[in-house]
Amino acid sequence: MTDEEIYAEDEAHYLPVFARYKIVLDHGDGPYVYDTQGKKYLDYLGGIAVNVLGHNYPALVKAISEQAGKMIHCSNLYYTEVQAKAAEKLSELSKMDKVFFANSGAEANEGAIKLARKYAHLADKDKSQIITAVHSFHGRTIATLTATGQPKYHEGFGPLPNGFSYVDYNDIDQLEKMMSDKTCAVMLEAIQGEGGIHVPDEKYLQQVRKLCDKYNALLIFDEIQCGMGRTGTFFAYEQFGVKADIVTLAKGLAGGVPIGAFMTSNKVAAAFKLGDHGSTFGGNPLACAAANVVLDTIKDDNLMGNAKNVGNYLMGELNKLREKYPALIKEVRGRGLMVGMEINKPGREIVDACLNYGMIINCTAGNVLRFVPPLIINKHHVDELMPVLDRVLATQ
Ligand SMILES: *Cc1c(COP(=O)(O)O)cnc(C)c1O
């Protein structure tokens, strides 16, 4: 098929919910992807923080291929070695007792919300308020879009489930006023992703922890975008010296194979009885085989250290551009390889121009250029990005 035929066929049949760029991707290699015309792109989006090992990572391809040859799927009514191993690894990394596997971020959060509600209801049937942050993003299912503190995601989908309230991120006074004995959980991203890469103040998450303890509410960290070593520690919340009651992962966990997970303590997990939650596909052998390789590689290849070093270098270089274009660039922020550059105008045009020059970046929250590349990139890849960005920004 020609690209034109692919566009036409897709547009005729695929539900148009994505504002797509007119390229057809064909294959990838490390931090690069190639379109059907053979044009090469450096991938600073990584499938939106998914391709943590880049594309076509040999050990990942091998593990998936071997697992596919043995058994792609079996019901969660049976045990598999790959799932037991993946659960053990996540327990160790999170220092939590129990893990549940889902298929996506929204599903992981949905499970976390269900668990928090069940846990709170055992103490008090009216203890159901879930507080989330303005500009948060937690998913697209009815409960998780309600948890998402952005009205544009709610419009037209009511009636939405009850019991969700919103506070400004990083504003502890607002949270304190909102909380009570009826608060079931506070759910936050340790660093906001879709909302525009917002890093909280050093003390904020610790203060949130204290309020949760005071009101016997659970603290849920959505680490779906900021987790998996991207910010320099396995979970971003670790850098703020806090502990969660429930933490969720997805995106990069299986390097591109759909998966989600939540982790929690034995105490909280005990609220779920047999049959209270489940998933047909969640944590199936194919996904878990992939997750095991991703988790091992992050550890063995020190990808967290790499994310921190290369991320610092990237932020330093972006800050040089900010100094060069002070009227255009407002702020560079982030941790490790989760970086945003806020500009004073919509970012779409810049993203388009970068694409033209073989550079895949993304814009979130309208005017924040977002860089969430594979964790395997090195300084040379940053040096490849900078002249392109410079050239594009010069024309703005
Ligand atoms: C992407 C994302 C989600 C939703 O994940 P899906 O796999 O698209 O359902 C939830 N929370 C955060 C922080 C995310 O970045």
Short mmCIF file of C-alpha atoms and ligand atoms in Angstrom, two decimals:
data_model
loop_
_atom_site.label_atom_id
_atom_site.label_comp_id
_atom_site.label_asym_id
_atom_site.label_seq_id
_atom_site.Cartn_x
_atom_site.Cartn_y
_atom_site.Cartn_z
CA MET A 1 0.00 0.00 0.00
CA THR A 2 1.16 3.56 -0.66
CA ASP A 3 1.09 6.07 2.17
CA GLU A 4 -1.84 7.83 0.49
CA GLU A 5 -3.78 4.56 0.42
CA ILE A 6 -3.01 3.94 4.08
CA TYR A 7 -4.22 7.43 5.08
CA ALA A 8 -7.41 6.95 3.08
CA GLU A 9 -8.15 3.49 4.44
CA ASP A 10 -7.39 4.50 8.01
CA GLU A 11 -9.47 7.66 7.81
CA ALA A 12 -12.37 5.71 6.31
CA HIS A 13 -12.42 3.13 9.11
CA TYR A 14 -10.46 4.15 12.20
CA LEU A 15 -12.29 6.22 14.81
CA PRO A 16 -10.79 9.69 14.46
CA VAL A 17 -9.91 10.50 18.07
CA PHE A 18 -6.22 11.22 17.49
CA ALA A 19 -4.78 14.33 15.81
CA ARG A 20 -2.33 12.37 13.71
CA TYR A 21 0.82 13.43 11.90
CA LYS A 22 1.06 12.46 8.26
CA ILE A 23 3.78 9.88 8.39
CA VAL A 24 3.49 6.11 8.32
CA LEU A 25 5.95 4.45 10.66
CA ASP A 26 7.41 1.17 9.60
CA HIS A 27 10.10 0.01 12.01
CA GLY A 28 12.48 1.14 14.69
CA ASP A 29 16.01 0.60 15.87
CA GLY A 30 17.26 1.84 19.24
CA PRO A 31 16.13 5.44 19.70
CA TYR A 32 15.30 5.79 15.98
CA VAL A 33 12.19 5.01 13.97
CA TYR A 34 11.82 4.84 10.19
CA ASP A 35 8.84 5.68 8.03
CA THR A 36 7.75 3.84 4.91
CA GLN A 37 9.81 6.22 2.75
CA GLY A 38 12.94 5.17 4.64
CA LYS A 39 13.21 8.51 6.42
CA LYS A 40 14.89 8.26 9.81
CA TYR A 41 13.59 10.00 12.96
CA LEU A 42 15.18 10.34 16.38
CA ASP A 43 12.39 9.42 18.77
CA TYR A 44 12.14 11.80 21.72
CA LEU A 45 8.61 10.64 22.46
CA GLY A 46 9.27 6.90 22.73
CA GLY A 47 5.64 5.99 22.21
CA ILE A 48 4.80 8.44 25.06
CA ALA A 49 7.28 7.15 27.64
CA VAL A 50 6.66 3.53 26.63
CA ASN A 51 9.68 2.39 24.63
CA VAL A 52 12.07 2.63 27.57
CA LEU A 53 14.57 0.26 25.91
CA GLY A 54 14.13 1.92 22.54
CA HIS A 55 12.92 -0.01 19.52
CA ASN A 56 13.81 -3.52 18.54
CA TYR A 57 15.86 -4.15 21.69
CA PRO A 58 17.39 -7.59 21.02
CA ALA A 59 16.88 -9.16 24.47
CA LEU A 60 13.28 -7.94 24.55
CA VAL A 61 12.54 -9.23 21.04
CA LYS A 62 14.11 -12.57 21.97
CA ALA A 63 12.13 -12.95 25.19
CA ILE A 64 8.84 -12.06 23.49
CA SER A 65 9.54 -14.39 20.57
CA GLU A 66 10.48 -17.28 22.84
CA GLN A 67 7.46 -16.74 25.07
CA ALA A 68 5.18 -16.53 22.02
CA GLY A 69 6.58 -19.86 20.88
CA LYS A 70 5.82 -21.42 24.27
CA MET A 71 2.53 -19.80 25.30
CA ILE A 72 1.17 -16.32 24.62
CA HIS A 73 -1.69 -16.41 27.06
CA CYS A 74 -3.22 -18.48 29.76
CA SER A 75 -5.93 -17.60 32.23
CA ASN A 76 -5.09 -16.02 35.55
CA LEU A 77 -6.77 -19.10 37.05
CA TYR A 78 -3.34 -20.74 36.70
CA TYR A 79 0.20 -19.91 37.82
CA THR A 80 3.05 -19.00 35.46
CA GLU A 81 6.72 -18.60 36.26
CA VAL A 82 7.06 -15.36 34.27
CA GLN A 83 4.22 -13.69 36.21
CA ALA A 84 5.57 -14.83 39.58
CA LYS A 85 8.97 -13.41 38.65
CA ALA A 86 7.59 -10.09 37.41
CA ALA A 87 5.52 -9.71 40.59
CA GLU A 88 8.54 -10.50 42.75
CA LYS A 89 10.64 -7.87 40.94
CA LEU A 90 8.00 -5.17 41.35
CA SER A 91 7.57 -6.04 45.03
CA GLU A 92 11.27 -5.63 45.55
CA LEU A 93 11.47 -2.35 43.64
CA SER A 94 8.44 -0.83 45.34
CA LYS A 95 9.14 -2.40 48.75
CA MET A 96 5.49 -3.38 48.70
CA ASP A 97 3.97 -6.76 49.37
CA LYS A 98 1.46 -7.37 46.63
CA VAL A 99 1.19 -6.69 42.90
CA PHE A 100 -1.77 -6.88 40.53
CA PHE A 101 -1.34 -6.83 36.76
CA ALA A 102 -3.72 -5.06 34.37
CA ASN A 103 -3.33 -4.10 30.70
CA SER A 104 -2.99 -0.34 30.70
CA GLY A 105 -2.53 2.71 32.85
CA ALA A 106 -6.22 3.46 33.12
CA GLU A 107 -6.88 -0.09 34.27
CA ALA A 108 -4.09 0.06 36.83
CA ASN A 109 -5.58 3.27 38.25
CA GLU A 110 -9.09 1.86 38.09
CA GLY A 111 -7.90 -1.06 40.24
CA ALA A 112 -6.16 1.29 42.66
CA ILE A 113 -9.35 3.36 43.03
CA LYS A 114 -11.43 0.24 43.62
CA LEU A 115 -9.00 -1.02 46.22
CA ALA A 116 -8.89 2.32 48.05
CA ARG A 117 -12.69 2.48 48.14
CA LYS A 118 -13.02 -1.08 49.43
CA TYR A 119 -10.36 -0.50 52.08
CA ALA A 120 -11.98 2.71 53.33
CA HIS A 121 -15.50 1.30 53.25
CA LEU A 122 -14.51 -1.46 55.63
CA ALA A 123 -13.97 1.26 58.25
CA ASP A 124 -16.75 3.67 57.22
CA LYS A 125 -19.24 3.35 54.37
CA ASP A 126 -19.20 7.10 53.78
CA LYS A 127 -15.41 7.34 53.59
CA SER A 128 -15.33 7.60 49.82
CA GLN A 129 -13.89 10.97 48.78
CA ILE A 130 -10.99 10.67 46.35
CA ILE A 131 -8.96 13.84 45.91
CA THR A 132 -6.88 14.37 42.80
CA ALA A 133 -5.06 17.36 41.33
CA VAL A 134 -5.95 19.94 38.75
CA HIS A 135 -4.01 19.26 35.51
CA SER A 136 -3.60 15.61 36.47
CA PHE A 137 -4.07 12.77 34.04
CA HIS A 138 -5.16 9.33 35.18
CA GLY A 139 -6.79 7.71 32.15
CA ARG A 140 -9.85 7.54 29.92
CA THR A 141 -12.24 5.10 31.57
CA ILE A 142 -15.23 6.67 33.28
CA ALA A 143 -13.66 6.51 36.76
CA THR A 144 -10.16 7.50 35.70
CA LEU A 145 -11.32 10.36 33.50
CA THR A 146 -13.32 11.57 36.50
CA ALA A 147 -10.11 11.33 38.55
CA THR A 148 -8.38 13.35 35.84
CA GLY A 149 -8.53 16.97 37.01
CA GLN A 150 -9.14 18.52 33.60
CA PRO A 151 -12.74 19.49 32.69
CA LYS A 152 -12.08 19.08 28.96
CA TYR A 153 -11.87 15.31 29.50
CA HIS A 154 -15.19 15.24 31.38
CA GLU A 155 -17.41 17.17 28.99
CA GLY A 156 -20.17 15.11 27.45
CA PHE A 157 -19.55 11.96 29.46
CA GLY A 158 -21.80 12.50 32.47
CA PRO A 159 -23.15 11.40 34.77
CA LEU A 160 -19.71 10.83 36.22
CA PRO A 161 -19.14 8.74 39.34
CA ASN A 162 -19.51 10.58 42.65
CA GLY A 163 -16.89 11.21 45.25
CA PHE A 164 -14.09 12.91 43.30
CA SER A 165 -12.72 16.32 44.31
CA TYR A 166 -9.87 18.37 42.91
CA VAL A 167 -7.19 20.59 44.39
CA ASP A 168 -4.45 22.65 42.80
CA TYR A 169 -1.27 20.61 42.55
CA ASN A 170 1.45 21.70 44.93
CA ASP A 171 -0.97 23.69 47.13
CA ILE A 172 -0.96 22.03 50.55
CA ASP A 173 -3.34 24.55 52.13
CA GLN A 174 -6.07 23.74 49.63
CA LEU A 175 -5.60 20.05 50.27
CA GLU A 176 -5.77 20.55 54.02
CA LYS A 177 -9.06 22.43 53.68
CA MET A 178 -10.49 19.75 51.44
CA MET A 179 -9.57 16.73 53.55
CA SER A 180 -11.61 15.19 56.35
CA ASP A 181 -12.34 11.82 57.93
CA LYS A 182 -14.42 11.12 54.82
CA THR A 183 -11.37 11.25 52.58
CA CYS A 184 -10.70 7.80 51.21
CA ALA A 185 -7.58 8.57 49.17
CA VAL A 186 -5.42 11.25 47.65
CA MET A 187 -4.17 10.30 44.20
CA LEU A 188 -1.30 12.21 42.61
CA GLU A 189 1.36 11.95 39.98
CA ALA A 190 4.72 12.48 41.73
CA ILE A 191 5.59 14.54 38.65
CA GLN A 192 2.67 15.54 36.43
CA GLY A 193 3.06 14.38 32.85
CA GLU A 194 0.21 15.20 30.47
CA GLY A 195 -0.58 18.33 32.50
CA GLY A 196 2.72 19.88 31.39
CA ILE A 197 5.63 18.29 33.33
CA HIS A 198 5.09 19.84 36.76
CA VAL A 199 7.57 18.95 39.50
CA PRO A 200 6.21 19.61 43.00
CA ASP A 201 8.08 21.57 45.67
CA GLU A 202 10.54 19.55 47.72
CA LYS A 203 8.25 19.32 50.78
CA TYR A 204 4.82 19.04 49.13
CA LEU A 205 4.52 15.27 48.88
CA GLN A 206 5.77 14.83 52.46
CA GLN A 207 3.08 17.24 53.64
CA VAL A 208 0.50 15.29 51.63
CA ARG A 209 1.70 12.11 53.33
CA LYS A 210 1.20 13.70 56.75
CA LEU A 211 -2.35 14.78 55.93
CA CYS A 212 -3.16 11.30 54.64
CA ASP A 213 -1.88 9.81 57.89
CA LYS A 214 -3.89 12.32 59.91
CA TYR A 215 -7.16 11.47 58.18
CA ASN A 216 -6.41 7.79 57.69
CA ALA A 217 -6.61 8.24 53.91
CA LEU A 218 -4.54 6.27 51.42
CA LEU A 219 -1.89 7.97 49.31
CA ILE A 220 -1.91 6.68 45.74
CA PHE A 221 0.95 7.62 43.45
CA ASP A 222 0.26 7.33 39.73
CA GLU A 223 3.76 6.60 38.43
CA ILE A 224 2.53 5.53 35.01
CA GLN A 225 4.51 8.22 33.23
CA CYS A 226 7.15 9.26 35.77
CA GLY A 227 8.03 5.76 37.00
CA MET A 228 10.17 3.00 35.46
CA GLY A 229 13.46 4.75 36.23
CA ARG A 230 12.76 7.69 33.93
CA THR A 231 13.49 10.40 36.49
CA GLY A 232 16.67 8.81 37.87
CA THR A 233 15.06 6.64 40.56
CA PHE A 234 12.77 3.73 39.82
CA PHE A 235 9.79 5.70 41.16
CA ALA A 236 9.81 9.49 41.04
CA TYR A 237 8.25 9.72 44.52
CA GLU A 238 11.40 8.19 46.03
CA GLN A 239 13.18 11.49 45.37
CA PHE A 240 10.78 13.26 47.70
CA GLY A 241 11.34 10.97 50.68
CA VAL A 242 7.77 9.68 50.86
CA LYS A 243 6.04 6.33 50.81
CA ALA A 244 2.83 5.45 49.03
CA ASP A 245 0.04 3.12 50.07
CA ILE A 246 -0.71 2.18 46.48
CA VAL A 247 1.43 2.88 43.43
CA THR A 248 0.52 2.34 39.79
CA LEU A 249 2.67 1.65 36.73
CA ALA A 250 2.02 0.97 33.05
CA LYS A 251 3.51 2.70 29.97
CA GLY A 252 7.17 1.53 29.97
CA LEU A 253 6.72 -1.52 32.16
CA ALA A 254 6.81 -4.07 29.34
CA GLY A 255 8.72 -1.92 26.84
CA GLY A 256 5.73 -1.61 24.50
CA VAL A 257 3.68 -4.71 25.24
CA PRO A 258 0.43 -3.61 26.89
CA ILE A 259 0.56 -3.95 30.67
CA GLY A 260 -0.36 -2.07 33.83
CA ALA A 261 0.19 -2.81 37.49
CA PHE A 262 -0.59 -1.63 40.97
CA MET A 263 1.38 -2.44 44.08
CA THR A 264 0.32 -2.19 47.71
CA SER A 265 0.92 -3.41 51.26
CA ASN A 266 -0.51 -6.60 52.72
CA LYS A 267 -2.64 -4.47 55.00
CA VAL A 268 -4.38 -2.61 52.18
CA ALA A 269 -4.42 -5.62 49.85
CA ALA A 270 -6.41 -7.56 52.45
CA ALA A 271 -9.47 -5.43 51.62
CA PHE A 272 -9.83 -7.33 48.33
CA LYS A 273 -11.37 -10.74 48.78
CA LEU A 274 -11.38 -13.55 46.22
CA GLY A 275 -13.32 -12.37 43.18
CA ASP A 276 -13.26 -8.65 44.08
CA HIS A 277 -11.05 -7.79 41.13
CA GLY A 278 -9.68 -9.51 38.07
CA SER A 279 -8.57 -9.32 34.47
CA THR A 280 -8.60 -11.76 31.59
CA PHE A 281 -5.41 -10.57 29.95
CA GLY A 282 -3.71 -8.75 32.82
CA GLY A 283 -0.17 -9.97 33.37
CA ASN A 284 -0.36 -12.69 30.78
CA PRO A 285 2.82 -14.64 29.99
CA LEU A 286 3.74 -12.54 26.93
CA ALA A 287 3.46 -9.24 28.82
CA CYS A 288 5.27 -10.58 31.88
CA ALA A 289 8.11 -12.06 29.81
CA ALA A 290 8.60 -8.58 28.35
CA ALA A 291 8.33 -6.86 31.75
CA ASN A 292 11.01 -9.15 33.19
CA VAL A 293 13.49 -8.10 30.50
CA VAL A 294 12.67 -4.41 30.95
CA LEU A 295 13.04 -4.57 34.74
CA ASP A 296 16.30 -6.57 34.54
CA THR A 297 17.77 -4.26 31.90
CA ILE A 298 16.96 -1.09 33.84
CA LYS A 299 18.87 -2.55 36.78
CA ASP A 300 21.75 -4.30 35.00
CA ASP A 301 22.49 -1.48 32.55
CA ASN A 302 22.01 1.28 35.15
CA LEU A 303 19.42 3.00 33.01
CA MET A 304 18.31 5.06 36.02
CA GLY A 305 21.79 6.53 36.30
CA ASN A 306 21.81 7.09 32.56
CA ALA A 307 18.42 8.80 32.68
CA LYS A 308 19.70 11.12 35.38
CA ASN A 309 22.98 11.98 33.61
CA VAL A 310 21.64 12.35 30.10
CA GLY A 311 18.55 14.11 31.46
CA ASN A 312 20.71 16.67 33.27
CA TYR A 313 22.67 17.23 30.10
CA LEU A 314 19.45 17.60 28.08
CA MET A 315 18.06 20.13 30.55
CA GLY A 316 21.32 22.06 30.50
CA GLU A 317 21.25 22.26 26.70
CA LEU A 318 17.57 23.24 26.67
CA ASN A 319 18.33 25.97 29.18
CA LYS A 320 20.94 27.34 26.77
CA LEU A 321 18.15 27.64 24.21
CA ARG A 322 15.99 29.37 26.81
CA GLU A 323 18.74 31.96 27.27
CA LYS A 324 18.97 32.36 23.51
CA TYR A 325 15.21 32.73 23.00
CA PRO A 326 13.95 34.37 26.24
CA ALA A 327 10.83 35.81 24.62
CA LEU A 328 9.74 32.42 23.34
CA ILE A 329 10.82 29.96 26.04
CA LYS A 330 9.33 30.41 29.48
CA GLU A 331 10.77 27.55 31.49
CA VAL A 332 12.58 24.21 31.28
CA ARG A 333 11.55 21.72 33.97
CA GLY A 334 11.61 18.04 34.81
CA ARG A 335 13.75 15.30 36.26
CA GLY A 336 15.96 12.86 34.38
CA LEU A 337 14.48 11.99 31.00
CA MET A 338 11.08 13.49 31.75
CA VAL A 339 11.54 17.04 30.57
CA GLY A 340 9.21 19.84 29.51
CA MET A 341 9.98 23.15 27.87
CA GLU A 342 7.17 25.65 28.27
CA ILE A 343 6.88 28.12 25.43
CA ASN A 344 4.78 31.23 25.01
CA LYS A 345 2.67 29.92 22.13
CA PRO A 346 1.01 26.70 21.00
CA GLY A 347 3.63 24.05 20.28
CA ARG A 348 2.11 22.19 17.38
CA GLU A 349 3.95 24.16 14.70
CA ILE A 350 7.30 23.48 16.37
CA VAL A 351 6.51 19.79 16.67
CA ASP A 352 5.58 19.70 12.95
CA ALA A 353 8.78 21.47 11.94
CA CYS A 354 10.92 19.12 14.06
CA LEU A 355 9.22 16.14 12.43
CA ASN A 356 10.14 17.55 9.07
CA TYR A 357 13.78 17.54 10.17
CA GLY A 358 13.59 13.94 11.41
CA MET A 359 13.01 14.69 15.06
CA ILE A 360 10.00 13.29 16.93
CA ILE A 361 9.03 15.45 19.87
CA ASN A 362 5.62 16.13 21.36
CA CYS A 363 3.67 18.94 22.88
CA THR A 364 1.43 18.50 25.90
CA ALA A 365 -0.93 20.91 27.67
CA GLY A 366 -0.93 23.03 24.50
CA ASN A 367 2.40 24.79 24.96
CA VAL A 368 4.82 22.46 26.72
CA LEU A 369 7.28 20.67 24.46
CA ARG A 370 7.75 17.25 26.02
CA PHE A 371 10.81 15.01 25.89
CA VAL A 372 10.30 11.46 27.21
CA PRO A 373 12.75 9.46 25.08
CA PRO A 374 13.94 5.88 25.54
CA LEU A 375 16.17 5.57 28.61
CA ILE A 376 19.00 4.18 26.46
CA ILE A 377 19.83 7.47 24.74
CA ASN A 378 23.20 9.12 25.34
CA LYS A 379 24.66 12.62 25.01
CA HIS A 380 25.19 12.20 21.28
CA HIS A 381 21.44 11.92 20.85
CA VAL A 382 21.01 15.17 22.77
CA ASP A 383 23.63 16.76 20.51
CA GLU A 384 21.59 15.55 17.54
CA LEU A 385 18.42 17.20 18.86
CA MET A 386 19.82 20.62 19.74
CA PRO A 387 20.73 22.04 16.31
CA VAL A 388 17.32 20.97 14.98
CA LEU A 389 15.46 22.63 17.84
CA ASP A 390 17.63 25.72 17.53
CA ARG A 391 16.89 25.97 13.83
CA VAL A 392 13.16 25.52 14.38
CA LEU A 393 12.95 27.93 17.33
CA ALA A 394 14.84 30.58 15.30
CA THR A 395 11.94 30.67 12.82
CA GLN A 396 9.26 31.20 15.51
C1 LIG B 1 -0.70 7.62 30.18
C2 LIG B 1 -1.13 7.80 31.58
C3 LIG B 1 -2.25 7.14 32.10
C4 LIG B 1 -3.17 6.29 31.25
O1 LIG B 1 -2.53 5.19 30.69
P1 LIG B 1 -3.25 4.38 29.50
O2 LIG B 1 -2.35 3.19 29.32
O3 LIG B 1 -3.32 5.27 28.32
O4 LIG B 1 -4.58 3.98 29.99
C5 LIG B 1 -2.54 7.32 33.43
N1 LIG B 1 -1.78 8.10 34.22
C6 LIG B 1 -0.70 8.75 33.75
C7 LIG B 1 0.12 9.59 34.68
C8 LIG B 1 -0.34 8.64 32.41
O5 LIG B 1 0.70 9.31 31.94
#
